[in-house]
mmCIF file of C-alpha atoms in Angstrom:
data_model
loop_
_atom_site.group_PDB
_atom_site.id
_atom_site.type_symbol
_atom_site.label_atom_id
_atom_site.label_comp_id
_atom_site.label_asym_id
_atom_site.label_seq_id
_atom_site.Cartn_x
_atom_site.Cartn_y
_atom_site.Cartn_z
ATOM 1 C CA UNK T 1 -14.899 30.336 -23.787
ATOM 2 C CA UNK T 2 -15.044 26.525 -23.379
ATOM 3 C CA UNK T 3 -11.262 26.256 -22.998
ATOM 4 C CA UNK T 4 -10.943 29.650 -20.639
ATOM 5 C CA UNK T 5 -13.585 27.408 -18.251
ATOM 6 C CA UNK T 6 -11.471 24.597 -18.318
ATOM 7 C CA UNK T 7 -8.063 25.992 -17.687
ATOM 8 C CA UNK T 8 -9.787 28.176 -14.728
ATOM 9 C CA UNK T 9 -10.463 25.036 -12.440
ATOM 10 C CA UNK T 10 -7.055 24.253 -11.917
ATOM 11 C CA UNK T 11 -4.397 25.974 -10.382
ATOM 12 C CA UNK T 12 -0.468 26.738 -11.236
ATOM 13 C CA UNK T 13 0.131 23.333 -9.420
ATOM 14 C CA UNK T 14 -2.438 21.117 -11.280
ATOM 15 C CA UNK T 15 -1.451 22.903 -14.481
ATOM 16 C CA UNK T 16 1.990 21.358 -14.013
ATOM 17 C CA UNK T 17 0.973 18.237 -12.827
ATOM 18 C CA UNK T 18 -1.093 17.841 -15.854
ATOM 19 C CA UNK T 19 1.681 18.799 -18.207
ATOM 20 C CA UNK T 20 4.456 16.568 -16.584
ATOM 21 C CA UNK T 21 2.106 13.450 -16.625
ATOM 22 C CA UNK T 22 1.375 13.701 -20.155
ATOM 23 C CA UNK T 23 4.995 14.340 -20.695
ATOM 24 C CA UNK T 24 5.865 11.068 -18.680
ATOM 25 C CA UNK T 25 2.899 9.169 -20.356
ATOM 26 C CA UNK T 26 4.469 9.767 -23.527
ATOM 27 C CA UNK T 27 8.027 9.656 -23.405
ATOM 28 C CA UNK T 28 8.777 6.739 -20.628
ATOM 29 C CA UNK T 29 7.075 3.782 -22.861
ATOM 30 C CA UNK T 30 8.332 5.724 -26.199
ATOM 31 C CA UNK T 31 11.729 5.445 -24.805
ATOM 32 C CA UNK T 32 11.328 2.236 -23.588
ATOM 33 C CA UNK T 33 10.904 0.805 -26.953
ATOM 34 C CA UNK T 34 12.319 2.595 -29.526
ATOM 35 C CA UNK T 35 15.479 4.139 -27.850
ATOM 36 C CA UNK T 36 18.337 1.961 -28.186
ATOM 37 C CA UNK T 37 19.647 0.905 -24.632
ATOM 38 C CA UNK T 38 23.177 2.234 -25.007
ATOM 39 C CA UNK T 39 21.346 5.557 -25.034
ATOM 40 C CA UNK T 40 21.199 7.699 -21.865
ATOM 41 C CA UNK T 41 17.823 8.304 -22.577
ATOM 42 C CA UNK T 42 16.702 4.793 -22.904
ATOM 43 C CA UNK T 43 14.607 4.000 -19.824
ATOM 44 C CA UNK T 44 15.175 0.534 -18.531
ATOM 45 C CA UNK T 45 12.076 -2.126 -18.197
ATOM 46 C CA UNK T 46 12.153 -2.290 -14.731
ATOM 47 C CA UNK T 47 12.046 1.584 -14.235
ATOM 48 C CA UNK T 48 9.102 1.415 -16.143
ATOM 49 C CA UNK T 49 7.539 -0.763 -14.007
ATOM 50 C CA UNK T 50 8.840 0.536 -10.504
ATOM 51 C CA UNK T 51 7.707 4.026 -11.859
ATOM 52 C CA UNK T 52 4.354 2.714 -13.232
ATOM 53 C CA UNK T 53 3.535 1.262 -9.373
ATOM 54 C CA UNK T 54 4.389 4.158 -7.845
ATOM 55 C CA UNK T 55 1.541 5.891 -10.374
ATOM 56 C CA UNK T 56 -1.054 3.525 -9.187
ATOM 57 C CA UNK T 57 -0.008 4.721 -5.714
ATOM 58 C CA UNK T 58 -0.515 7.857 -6.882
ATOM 59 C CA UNK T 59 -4.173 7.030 -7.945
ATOM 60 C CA UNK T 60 -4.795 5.667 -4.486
ATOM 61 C CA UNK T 61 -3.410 8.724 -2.746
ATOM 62 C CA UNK T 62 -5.829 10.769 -4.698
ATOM 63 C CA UNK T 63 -8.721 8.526 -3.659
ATOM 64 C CA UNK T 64 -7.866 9.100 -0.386
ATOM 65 C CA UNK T 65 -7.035 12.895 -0.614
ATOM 66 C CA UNK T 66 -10.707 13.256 -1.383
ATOM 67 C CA UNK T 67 -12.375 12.108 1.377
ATOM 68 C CA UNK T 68 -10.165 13.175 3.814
ATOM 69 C CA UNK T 69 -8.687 16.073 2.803
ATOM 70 C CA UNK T 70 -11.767 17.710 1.200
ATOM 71 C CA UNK T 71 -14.316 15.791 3.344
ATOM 72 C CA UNK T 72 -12.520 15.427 6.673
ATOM 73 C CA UNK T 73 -13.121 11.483 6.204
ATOM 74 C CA UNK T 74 -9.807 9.716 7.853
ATOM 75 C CA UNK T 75 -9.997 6.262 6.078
ATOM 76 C CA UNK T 76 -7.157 3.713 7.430
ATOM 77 C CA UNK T 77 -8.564 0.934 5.175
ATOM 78 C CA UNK T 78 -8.721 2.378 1.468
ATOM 79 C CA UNK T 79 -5.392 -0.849 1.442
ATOM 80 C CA UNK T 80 -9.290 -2.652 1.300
ATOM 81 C CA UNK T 81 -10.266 -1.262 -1.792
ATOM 82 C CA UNK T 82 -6.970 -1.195 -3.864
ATOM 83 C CA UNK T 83 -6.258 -4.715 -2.560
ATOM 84 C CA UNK T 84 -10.269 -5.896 -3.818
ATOM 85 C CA UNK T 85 -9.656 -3.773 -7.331
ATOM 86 C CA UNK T 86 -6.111 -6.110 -7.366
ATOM 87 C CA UNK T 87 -7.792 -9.576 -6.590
ATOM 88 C CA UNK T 88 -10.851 -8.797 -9.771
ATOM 89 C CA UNK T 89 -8.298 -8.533 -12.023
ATOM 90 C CA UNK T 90 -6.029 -10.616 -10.871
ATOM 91 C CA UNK T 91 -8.878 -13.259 -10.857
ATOM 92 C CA UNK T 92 -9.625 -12.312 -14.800
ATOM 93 C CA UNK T 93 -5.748 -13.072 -15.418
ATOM 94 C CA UNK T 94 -5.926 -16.117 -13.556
ATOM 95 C CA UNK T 95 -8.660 -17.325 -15.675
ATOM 96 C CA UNK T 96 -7.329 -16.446 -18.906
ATOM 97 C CA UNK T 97 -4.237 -19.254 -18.256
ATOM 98 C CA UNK T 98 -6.408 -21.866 -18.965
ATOM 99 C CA UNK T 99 -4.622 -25.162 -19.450
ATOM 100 C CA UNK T 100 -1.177 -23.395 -19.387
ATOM 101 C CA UNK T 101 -0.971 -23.639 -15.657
ATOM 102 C CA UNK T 102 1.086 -26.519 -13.341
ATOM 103 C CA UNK T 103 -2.123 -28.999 -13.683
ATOM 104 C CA UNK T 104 -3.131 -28.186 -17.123
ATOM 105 C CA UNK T 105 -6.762 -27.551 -15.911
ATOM 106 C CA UNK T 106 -8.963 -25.390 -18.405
ATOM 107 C CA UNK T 107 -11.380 -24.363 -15.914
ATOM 108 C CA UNK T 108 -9.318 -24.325 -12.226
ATOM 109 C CA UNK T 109 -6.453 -22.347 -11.190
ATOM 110 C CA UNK T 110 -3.532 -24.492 -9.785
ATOM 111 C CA UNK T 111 -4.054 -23.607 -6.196
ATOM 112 C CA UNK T 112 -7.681 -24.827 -6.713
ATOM 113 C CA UNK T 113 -6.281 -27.735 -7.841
ATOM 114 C CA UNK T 114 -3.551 -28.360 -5.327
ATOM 115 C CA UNK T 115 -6.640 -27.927 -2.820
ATOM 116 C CA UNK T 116 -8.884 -30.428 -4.212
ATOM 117 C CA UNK T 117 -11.605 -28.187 -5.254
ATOM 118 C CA UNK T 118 -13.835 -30.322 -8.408
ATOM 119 C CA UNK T 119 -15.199 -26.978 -9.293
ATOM 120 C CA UNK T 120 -15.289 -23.222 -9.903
ATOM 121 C CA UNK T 121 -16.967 -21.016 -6.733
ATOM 122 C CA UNK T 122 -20.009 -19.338 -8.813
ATOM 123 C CA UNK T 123 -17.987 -15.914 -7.554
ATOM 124 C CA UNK T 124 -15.389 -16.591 -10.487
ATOM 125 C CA UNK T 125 -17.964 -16.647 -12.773
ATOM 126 C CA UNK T 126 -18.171 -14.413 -15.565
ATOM 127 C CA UNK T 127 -14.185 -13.446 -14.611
ATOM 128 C CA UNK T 128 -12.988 -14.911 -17.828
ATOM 129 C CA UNK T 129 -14.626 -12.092 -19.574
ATOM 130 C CA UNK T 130 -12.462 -7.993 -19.396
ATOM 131 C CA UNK T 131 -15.940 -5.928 -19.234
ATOM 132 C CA UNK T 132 -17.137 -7.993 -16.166
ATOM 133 C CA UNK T 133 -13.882 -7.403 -14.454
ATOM 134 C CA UNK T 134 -13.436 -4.317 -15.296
ATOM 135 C CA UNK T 135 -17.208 -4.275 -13.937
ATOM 136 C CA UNK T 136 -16.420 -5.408 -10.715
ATOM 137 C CA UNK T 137 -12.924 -3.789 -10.133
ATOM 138 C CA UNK T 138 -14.887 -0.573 -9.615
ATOM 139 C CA UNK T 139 -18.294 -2.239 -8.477
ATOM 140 C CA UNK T 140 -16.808 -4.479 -5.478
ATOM 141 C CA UNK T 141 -14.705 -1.435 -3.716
ATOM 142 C CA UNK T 142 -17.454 0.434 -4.512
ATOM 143 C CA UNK T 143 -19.854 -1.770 -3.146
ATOM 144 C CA UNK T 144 -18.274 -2.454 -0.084
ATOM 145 C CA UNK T 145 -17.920 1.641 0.718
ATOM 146 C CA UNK T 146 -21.300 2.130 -0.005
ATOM 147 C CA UNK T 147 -22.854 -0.422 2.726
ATOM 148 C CA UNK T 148 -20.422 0.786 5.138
ATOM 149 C CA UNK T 149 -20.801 4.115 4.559
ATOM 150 C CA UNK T 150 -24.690 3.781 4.790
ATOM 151 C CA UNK T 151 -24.130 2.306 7.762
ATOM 152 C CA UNK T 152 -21.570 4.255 9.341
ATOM 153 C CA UNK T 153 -22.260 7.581 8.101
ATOM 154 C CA UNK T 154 -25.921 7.355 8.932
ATOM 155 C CA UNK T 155 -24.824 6.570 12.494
ATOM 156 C CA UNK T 156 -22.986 10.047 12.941
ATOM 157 C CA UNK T 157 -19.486 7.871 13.181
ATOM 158 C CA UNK T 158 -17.137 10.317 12.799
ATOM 159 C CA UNK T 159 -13.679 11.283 13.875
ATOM 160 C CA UNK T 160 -11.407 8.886 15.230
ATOM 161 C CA UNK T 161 -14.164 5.922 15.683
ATOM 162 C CA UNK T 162 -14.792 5.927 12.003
ATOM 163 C CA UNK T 163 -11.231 5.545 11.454
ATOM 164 C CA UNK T 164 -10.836 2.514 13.752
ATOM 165 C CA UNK T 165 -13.700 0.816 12.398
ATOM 166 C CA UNK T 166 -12.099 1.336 8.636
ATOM 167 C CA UNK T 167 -9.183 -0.227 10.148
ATOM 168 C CA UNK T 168 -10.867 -3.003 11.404
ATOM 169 C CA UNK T 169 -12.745 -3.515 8.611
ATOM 170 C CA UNK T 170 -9.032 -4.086 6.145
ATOM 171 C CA UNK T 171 -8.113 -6.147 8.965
ATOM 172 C CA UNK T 172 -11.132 -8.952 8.878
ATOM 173 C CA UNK T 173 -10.472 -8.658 5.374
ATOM 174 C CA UNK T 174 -6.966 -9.568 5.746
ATOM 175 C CA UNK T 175 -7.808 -12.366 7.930
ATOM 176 C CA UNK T 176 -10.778 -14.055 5.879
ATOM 177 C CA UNK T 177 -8.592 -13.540 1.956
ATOM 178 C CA UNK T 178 -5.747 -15.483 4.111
ATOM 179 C CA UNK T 179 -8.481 -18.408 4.678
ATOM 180 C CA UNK T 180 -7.423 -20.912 1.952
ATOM 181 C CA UNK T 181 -11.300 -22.133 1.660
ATOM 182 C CA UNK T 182 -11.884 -18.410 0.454
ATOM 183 C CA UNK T 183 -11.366 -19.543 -2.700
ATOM 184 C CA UNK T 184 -8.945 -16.441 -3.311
ATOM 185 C CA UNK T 185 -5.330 -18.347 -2.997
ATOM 186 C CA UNK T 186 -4.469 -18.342 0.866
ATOM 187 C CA UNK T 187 -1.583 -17.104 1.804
ATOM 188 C CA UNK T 188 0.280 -17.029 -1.706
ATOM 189 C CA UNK T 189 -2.527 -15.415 -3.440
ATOM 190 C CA UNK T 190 -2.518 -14.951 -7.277
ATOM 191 C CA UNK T 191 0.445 -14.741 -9.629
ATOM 192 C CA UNK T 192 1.505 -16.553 -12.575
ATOM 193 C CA UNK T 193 -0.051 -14.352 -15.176
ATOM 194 C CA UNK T 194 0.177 -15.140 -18.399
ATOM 195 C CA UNK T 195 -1.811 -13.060 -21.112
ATOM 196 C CA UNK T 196 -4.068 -10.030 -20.359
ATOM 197 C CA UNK T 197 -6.595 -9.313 -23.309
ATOM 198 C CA UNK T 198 -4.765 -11.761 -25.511
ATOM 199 C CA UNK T 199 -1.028 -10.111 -25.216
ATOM 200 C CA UNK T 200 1.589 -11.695 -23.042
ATOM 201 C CA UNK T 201 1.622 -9.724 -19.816
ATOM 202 C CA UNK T 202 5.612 -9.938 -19.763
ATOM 203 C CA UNK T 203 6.309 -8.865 -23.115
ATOM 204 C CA UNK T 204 7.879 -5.425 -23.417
ATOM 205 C CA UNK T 205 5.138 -3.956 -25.471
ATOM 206 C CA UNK T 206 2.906 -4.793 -23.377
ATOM 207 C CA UNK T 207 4.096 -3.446 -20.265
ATOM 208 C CA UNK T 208 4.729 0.051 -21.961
ATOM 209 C CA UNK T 209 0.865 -0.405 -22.581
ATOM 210 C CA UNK T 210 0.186 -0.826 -19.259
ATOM 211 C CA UNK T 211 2.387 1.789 -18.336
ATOM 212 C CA UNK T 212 0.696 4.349 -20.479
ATOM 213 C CA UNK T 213 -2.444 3.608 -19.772
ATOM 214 C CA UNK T 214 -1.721 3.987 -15.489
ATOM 215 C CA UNK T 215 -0.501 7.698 -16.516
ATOM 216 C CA UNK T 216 -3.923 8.288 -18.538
ATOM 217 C CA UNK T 217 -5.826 6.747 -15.659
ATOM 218 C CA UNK T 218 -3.949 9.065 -12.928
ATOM 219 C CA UNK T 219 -4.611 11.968 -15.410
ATOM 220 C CA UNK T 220 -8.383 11.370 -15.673
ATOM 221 C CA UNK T 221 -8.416 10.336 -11.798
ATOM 222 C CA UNK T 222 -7.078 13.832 -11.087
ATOM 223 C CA UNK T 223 -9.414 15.867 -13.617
ATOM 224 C CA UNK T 224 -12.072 13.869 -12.038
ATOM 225 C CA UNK T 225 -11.347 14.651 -8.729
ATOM 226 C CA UNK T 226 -10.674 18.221 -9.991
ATOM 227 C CA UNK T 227 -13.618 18.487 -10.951
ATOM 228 C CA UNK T 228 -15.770 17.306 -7.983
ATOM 229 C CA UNK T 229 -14.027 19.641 -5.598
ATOM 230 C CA UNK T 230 -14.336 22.698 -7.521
ATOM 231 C CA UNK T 231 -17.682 22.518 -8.149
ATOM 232 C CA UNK T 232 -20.674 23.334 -5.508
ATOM 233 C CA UNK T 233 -20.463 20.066 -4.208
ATOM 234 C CA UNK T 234 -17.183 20.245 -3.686
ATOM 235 C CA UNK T 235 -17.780 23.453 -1.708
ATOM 236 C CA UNK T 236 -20.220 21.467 0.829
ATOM 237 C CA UNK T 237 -17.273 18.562 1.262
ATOM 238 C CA UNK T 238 -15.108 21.465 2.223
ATOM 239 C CA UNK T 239 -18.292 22.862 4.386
ATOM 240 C CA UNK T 240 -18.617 19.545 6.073
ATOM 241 C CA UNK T 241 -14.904 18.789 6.848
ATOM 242 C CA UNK T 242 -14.696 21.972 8.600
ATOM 243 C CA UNK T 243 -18.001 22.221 10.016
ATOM 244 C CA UNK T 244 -20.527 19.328 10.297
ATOM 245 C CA UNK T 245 -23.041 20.346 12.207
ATOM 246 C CA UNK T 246 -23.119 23.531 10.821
ATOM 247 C CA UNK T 247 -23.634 22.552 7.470
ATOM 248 C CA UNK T 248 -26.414 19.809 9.039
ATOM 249 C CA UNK T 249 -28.159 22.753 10.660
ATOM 250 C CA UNK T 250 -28.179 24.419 7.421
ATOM 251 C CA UNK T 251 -30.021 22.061 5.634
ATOM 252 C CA UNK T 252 -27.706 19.877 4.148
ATOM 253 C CA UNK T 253 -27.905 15.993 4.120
ATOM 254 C CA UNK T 254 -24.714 15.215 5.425
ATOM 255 C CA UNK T 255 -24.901 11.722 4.944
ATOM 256 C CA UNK T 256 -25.871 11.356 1.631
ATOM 257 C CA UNK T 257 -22.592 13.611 0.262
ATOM 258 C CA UNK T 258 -20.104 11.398 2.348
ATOM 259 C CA UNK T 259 -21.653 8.629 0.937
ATOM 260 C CA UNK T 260 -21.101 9.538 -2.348
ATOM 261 C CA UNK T 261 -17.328 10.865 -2.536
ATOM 262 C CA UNK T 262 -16.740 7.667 0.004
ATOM 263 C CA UNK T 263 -18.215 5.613 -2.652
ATOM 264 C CA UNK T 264 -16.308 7.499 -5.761
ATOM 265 C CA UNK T 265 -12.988 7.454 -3.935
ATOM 266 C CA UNK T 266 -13.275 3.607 -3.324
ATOM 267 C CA UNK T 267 -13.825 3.249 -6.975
ATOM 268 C CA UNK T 268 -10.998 4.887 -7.889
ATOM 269 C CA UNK T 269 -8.711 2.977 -4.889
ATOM 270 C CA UNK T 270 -10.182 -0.046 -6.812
ATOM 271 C CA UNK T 271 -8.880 0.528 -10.445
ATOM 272 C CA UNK T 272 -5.284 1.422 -9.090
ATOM 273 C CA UNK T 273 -5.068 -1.920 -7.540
ATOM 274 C CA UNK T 274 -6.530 -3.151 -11.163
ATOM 275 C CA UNK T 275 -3.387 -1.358 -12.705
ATOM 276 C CA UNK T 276 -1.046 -2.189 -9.938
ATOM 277 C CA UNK T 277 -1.333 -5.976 -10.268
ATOM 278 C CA UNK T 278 -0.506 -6.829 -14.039
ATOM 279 C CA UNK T 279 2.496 -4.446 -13.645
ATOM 280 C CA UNK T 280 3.624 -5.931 -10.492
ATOM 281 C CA UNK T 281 2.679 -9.529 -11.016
ATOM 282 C CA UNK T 282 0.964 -10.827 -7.931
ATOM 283 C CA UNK T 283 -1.868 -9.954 -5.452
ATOM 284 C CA UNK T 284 -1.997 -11.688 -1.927
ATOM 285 C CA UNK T 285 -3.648 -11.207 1.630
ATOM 286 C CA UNK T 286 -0.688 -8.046 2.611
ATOM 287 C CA UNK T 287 -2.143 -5.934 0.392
ATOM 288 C CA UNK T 288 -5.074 -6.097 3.082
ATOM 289 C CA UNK T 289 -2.788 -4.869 5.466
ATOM 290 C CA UNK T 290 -3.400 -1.871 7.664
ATOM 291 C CA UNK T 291 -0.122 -0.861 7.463
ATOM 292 C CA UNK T 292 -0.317 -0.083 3.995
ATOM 293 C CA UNK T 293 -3.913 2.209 4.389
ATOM 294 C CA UNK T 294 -1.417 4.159 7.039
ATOM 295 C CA UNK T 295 1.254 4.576 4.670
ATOM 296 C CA UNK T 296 -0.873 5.835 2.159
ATOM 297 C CA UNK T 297 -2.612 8.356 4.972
ATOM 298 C CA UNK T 298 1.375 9.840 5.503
ATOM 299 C CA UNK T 299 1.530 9.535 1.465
ATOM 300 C CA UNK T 300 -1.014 12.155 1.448
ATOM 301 C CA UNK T 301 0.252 14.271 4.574
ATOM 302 C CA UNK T 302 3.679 14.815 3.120
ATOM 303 C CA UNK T 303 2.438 16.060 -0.496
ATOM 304 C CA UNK T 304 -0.279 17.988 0.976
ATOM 305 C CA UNK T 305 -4.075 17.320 2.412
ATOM 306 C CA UNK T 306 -6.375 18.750 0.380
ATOM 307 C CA UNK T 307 -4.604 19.492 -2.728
ATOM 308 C CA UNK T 308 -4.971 16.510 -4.957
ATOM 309 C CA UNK T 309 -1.327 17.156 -6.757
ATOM 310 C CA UNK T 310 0.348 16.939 -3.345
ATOM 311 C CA UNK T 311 -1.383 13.480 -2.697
ATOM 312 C CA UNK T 312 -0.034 12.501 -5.995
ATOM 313 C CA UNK T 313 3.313 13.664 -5.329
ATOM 314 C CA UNK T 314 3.602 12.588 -1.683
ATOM 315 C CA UNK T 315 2.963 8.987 -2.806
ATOM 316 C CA UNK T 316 5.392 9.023 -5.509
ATOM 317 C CA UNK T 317 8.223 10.890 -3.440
ATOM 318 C CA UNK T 318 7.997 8.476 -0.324
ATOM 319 C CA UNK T 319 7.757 5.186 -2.488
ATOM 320 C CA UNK T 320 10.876 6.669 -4.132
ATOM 321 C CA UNK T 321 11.955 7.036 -0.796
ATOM 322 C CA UNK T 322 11.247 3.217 0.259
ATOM 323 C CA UNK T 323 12.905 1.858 -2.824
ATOM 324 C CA UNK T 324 16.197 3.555 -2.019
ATOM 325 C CA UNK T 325 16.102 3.189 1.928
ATOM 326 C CA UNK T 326 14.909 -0.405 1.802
ATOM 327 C CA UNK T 327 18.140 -1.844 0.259
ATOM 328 C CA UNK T 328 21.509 -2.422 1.750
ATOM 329 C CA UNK T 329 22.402 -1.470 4.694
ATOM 330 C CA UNK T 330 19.911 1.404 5.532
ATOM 331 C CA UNK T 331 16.891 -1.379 4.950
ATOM 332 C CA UNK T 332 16.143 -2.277 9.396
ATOM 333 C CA UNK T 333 15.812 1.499 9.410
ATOM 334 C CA UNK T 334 13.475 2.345 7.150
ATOM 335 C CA UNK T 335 9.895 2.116 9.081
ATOM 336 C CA UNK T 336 12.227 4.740 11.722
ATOM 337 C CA UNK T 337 12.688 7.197 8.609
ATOM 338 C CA UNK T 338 8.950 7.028 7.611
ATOM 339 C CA UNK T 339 7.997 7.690 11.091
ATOM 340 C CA UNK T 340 10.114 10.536 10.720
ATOM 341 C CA UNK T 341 9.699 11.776 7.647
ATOM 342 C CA UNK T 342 5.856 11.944 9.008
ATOM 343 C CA UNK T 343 6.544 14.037 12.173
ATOM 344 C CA UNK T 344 9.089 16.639 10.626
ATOM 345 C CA UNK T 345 6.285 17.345 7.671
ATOM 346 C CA UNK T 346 3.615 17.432 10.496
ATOM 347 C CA UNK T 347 5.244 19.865 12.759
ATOM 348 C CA UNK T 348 7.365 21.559 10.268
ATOM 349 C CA UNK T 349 5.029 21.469 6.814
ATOM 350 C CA UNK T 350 1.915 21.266 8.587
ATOM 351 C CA UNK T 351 0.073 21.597 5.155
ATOM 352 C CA UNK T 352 2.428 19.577 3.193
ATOM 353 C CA UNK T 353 4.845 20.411 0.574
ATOM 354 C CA UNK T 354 2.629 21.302 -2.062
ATOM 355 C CA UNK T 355 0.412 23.127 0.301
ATOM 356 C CA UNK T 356 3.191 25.240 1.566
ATOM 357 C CA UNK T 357 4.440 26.058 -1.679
ATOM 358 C CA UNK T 358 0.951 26.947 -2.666
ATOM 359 C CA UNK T 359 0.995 29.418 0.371
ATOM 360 C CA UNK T 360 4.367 30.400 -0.523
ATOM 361 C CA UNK T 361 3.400 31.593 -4.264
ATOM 362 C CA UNK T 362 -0.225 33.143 -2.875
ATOM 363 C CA UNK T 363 1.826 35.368 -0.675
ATOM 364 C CA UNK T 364 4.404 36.060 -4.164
ATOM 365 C CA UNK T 365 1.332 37.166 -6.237
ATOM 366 C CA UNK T 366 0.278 39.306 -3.655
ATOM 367 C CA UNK T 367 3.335 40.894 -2.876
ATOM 368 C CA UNK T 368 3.327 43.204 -6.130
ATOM 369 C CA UNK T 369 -0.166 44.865 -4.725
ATOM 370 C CA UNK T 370 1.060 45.364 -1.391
ATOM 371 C CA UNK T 371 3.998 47.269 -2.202
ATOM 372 C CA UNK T 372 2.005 49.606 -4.318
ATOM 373 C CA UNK T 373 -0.167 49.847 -1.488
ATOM 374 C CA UNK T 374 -3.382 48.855 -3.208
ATOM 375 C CA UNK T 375 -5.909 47.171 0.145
ATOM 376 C CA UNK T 376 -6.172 43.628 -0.062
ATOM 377 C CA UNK T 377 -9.995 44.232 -0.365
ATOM 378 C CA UNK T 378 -9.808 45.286 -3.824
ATOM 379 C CA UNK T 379 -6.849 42.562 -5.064
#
């Protein structure tokens, strides 16, 4: 009974996606370090890590599938909240150099150093300890969405204003973390990691860690997200994305269910820049960018809006798409292809590729009944 409730909130896509992430959880680090590397199987340590970014895209895209594809919310500054999950941890990595670094300081980072600072801002406090950055990589995104949601949301912003002022927002963010009296690194940012909880952040073993634990946290993003949108609340997002005032007029309090699933989403934005930055090695100011909140909005387009597994997909399928196009001679050309890789799905795919092929297998099931001429009332 328990396991027949389960299974029935996801479809044939999210079944899939479910059972190729566990596969790909499993076998990538497995092979990583126990298959020998003259094997065809062996998967090299930078695949690992190339694939184990575009996961934490894949997290993001999710995030943002949620509030705009089930709440009609479009966010161009959820870059904000994956770039503030990055700088939490990478402030608890920083920290946890200690007298390793360039100046041999216990307490400072080099660049604090380099700048003259005589001691630690009272914000890097308690960032030598995991729980309170872990803490804050999901309370500072979240945070953030919450005041400007209660702000925003309670001021009937909607459409294409609230999307302007999200924009702006990642902007003045990416303007003030550049600001090398921030106290966040300037323009260079953080980087020369050394150990996260006591394991050397380069080591092989670790990294498969890391990688493992980015396909668990995409897993339980999804069944999260799942979750929300199949349940009643899920049904108002829907309700509100396709009908605001009508679901005001009914009785609803609008404001208080954006707030939420904007607050959730920017949680989960927040952890994938947690998982992004160990794996990737660095976190500066142009992860603020708004160009990357609009790539992730065409991430989301080309999988499919409203699906969670296309969101997932599309971000993994056009990073793939980036890593090939942005090296050798295709490289000038590839902001050209992303434009148009975003207007064929739009006018061709209007729903995305999962979407379509989720219309595509509706119409299959339904084909059988037809035929035998059995009314679509009673299917």
């Amino acid at each position: 009974m328990i396991t027949k409730a389960i299974v029935s909130r996801f479809d044939g896509m999210g079944l899939i996606f479910l059972g190729v992430m566990a596969v790909v959880a499993i076998f990538v680090p497995l092979s990583n370090l126990f298959i020998p590397e003259s094997s065809f199987l062996h998967v090299p340590t930078y695949v690992m890590a190339l694939v184990g970014k575009y996961l934490c895209y894949a997290i993001l895209a999710i995030s943002l599938d949620l509030v705009w594809g089930y709440c009609g919310i479009l966010s161009l500054g959820h870059g904000a909240f994956f770039a503030l999950g990055g700088y939490a941890m990478g402030m608890y990595l920083m920290r946890q150099i200690g007298s390793r670094g360039v100046y041999a300081n216990p307490t400072l980072p080099d660049f604090m150093v380099f700048l003259n600072w005589k001691e630690l801002p009272w914000f890097w406090y308690g960032f030598d300890k995991f729980p309170f950055a872990f803490l804050m990589v999901l309370f500072v995104p979240g945070l953030l969405a919450f005041v400007f949601g209660w702000l925003a949301f309670r001021s009937r912003v909607t459409g294409v204003y609230l999307s302007i002022i999200t924009q702006a927002m990642t902007y003045a963010l990416l303007l003030a973390f550049f600001r090398n009296d921030m106290g966040f690194g300037g323009n260079n940012g953080l980087t020369d990691f050394k150990d996260i909880l006591g394991f050397n952040v380069q080591a092989q073993g670790t990294r498969a860690t890391l990688f493992f634990l980015t396909a668990l946290t995409l897993i339980l993003v999804y069944l999260i997200g799942r979750w929300m949108v199949t349940t009643s609340f899920g049904k108002v997002l829907v309700a509100i994305r396709d009908a605001e005032s009508r679901t005001r007029f009914l009785g609803y309090r609008v404001e208080h269910f954006k707030l939420l699933v904007f607050t959730v989403s920017a949680a989960m934005a927040g952890l994938a820049g947690a998982l992004y930055v160990p794996q990737v090695g660095i976190i500066n100011p142009s992860e603020f960018s708004p160009a990357n909140s609009i790539e992730a909005v065409i991430w989301v387009a080309v999988g499919g809006r409203g699906t969670l597994v296309g969101a997932a997909v599309g971000a993994v399928l056009v990073n793939f798409m980036k890593s090939v196009f942005t090296t050798g001679l295709l490289a000038p050309y590839w902001l050209f292809l992303l434009g148009a890789i975003f207007i064929g799905v739009t006018l061709a795919l209007p729903k995305g590729i999962v979407g379509t092929l989720n219309d595509l297998a509706g119409k299959w099931r339904r084909r059988p009944a037809q035929e035998a001429g059995v009314p679509r009332l009673a299917e």
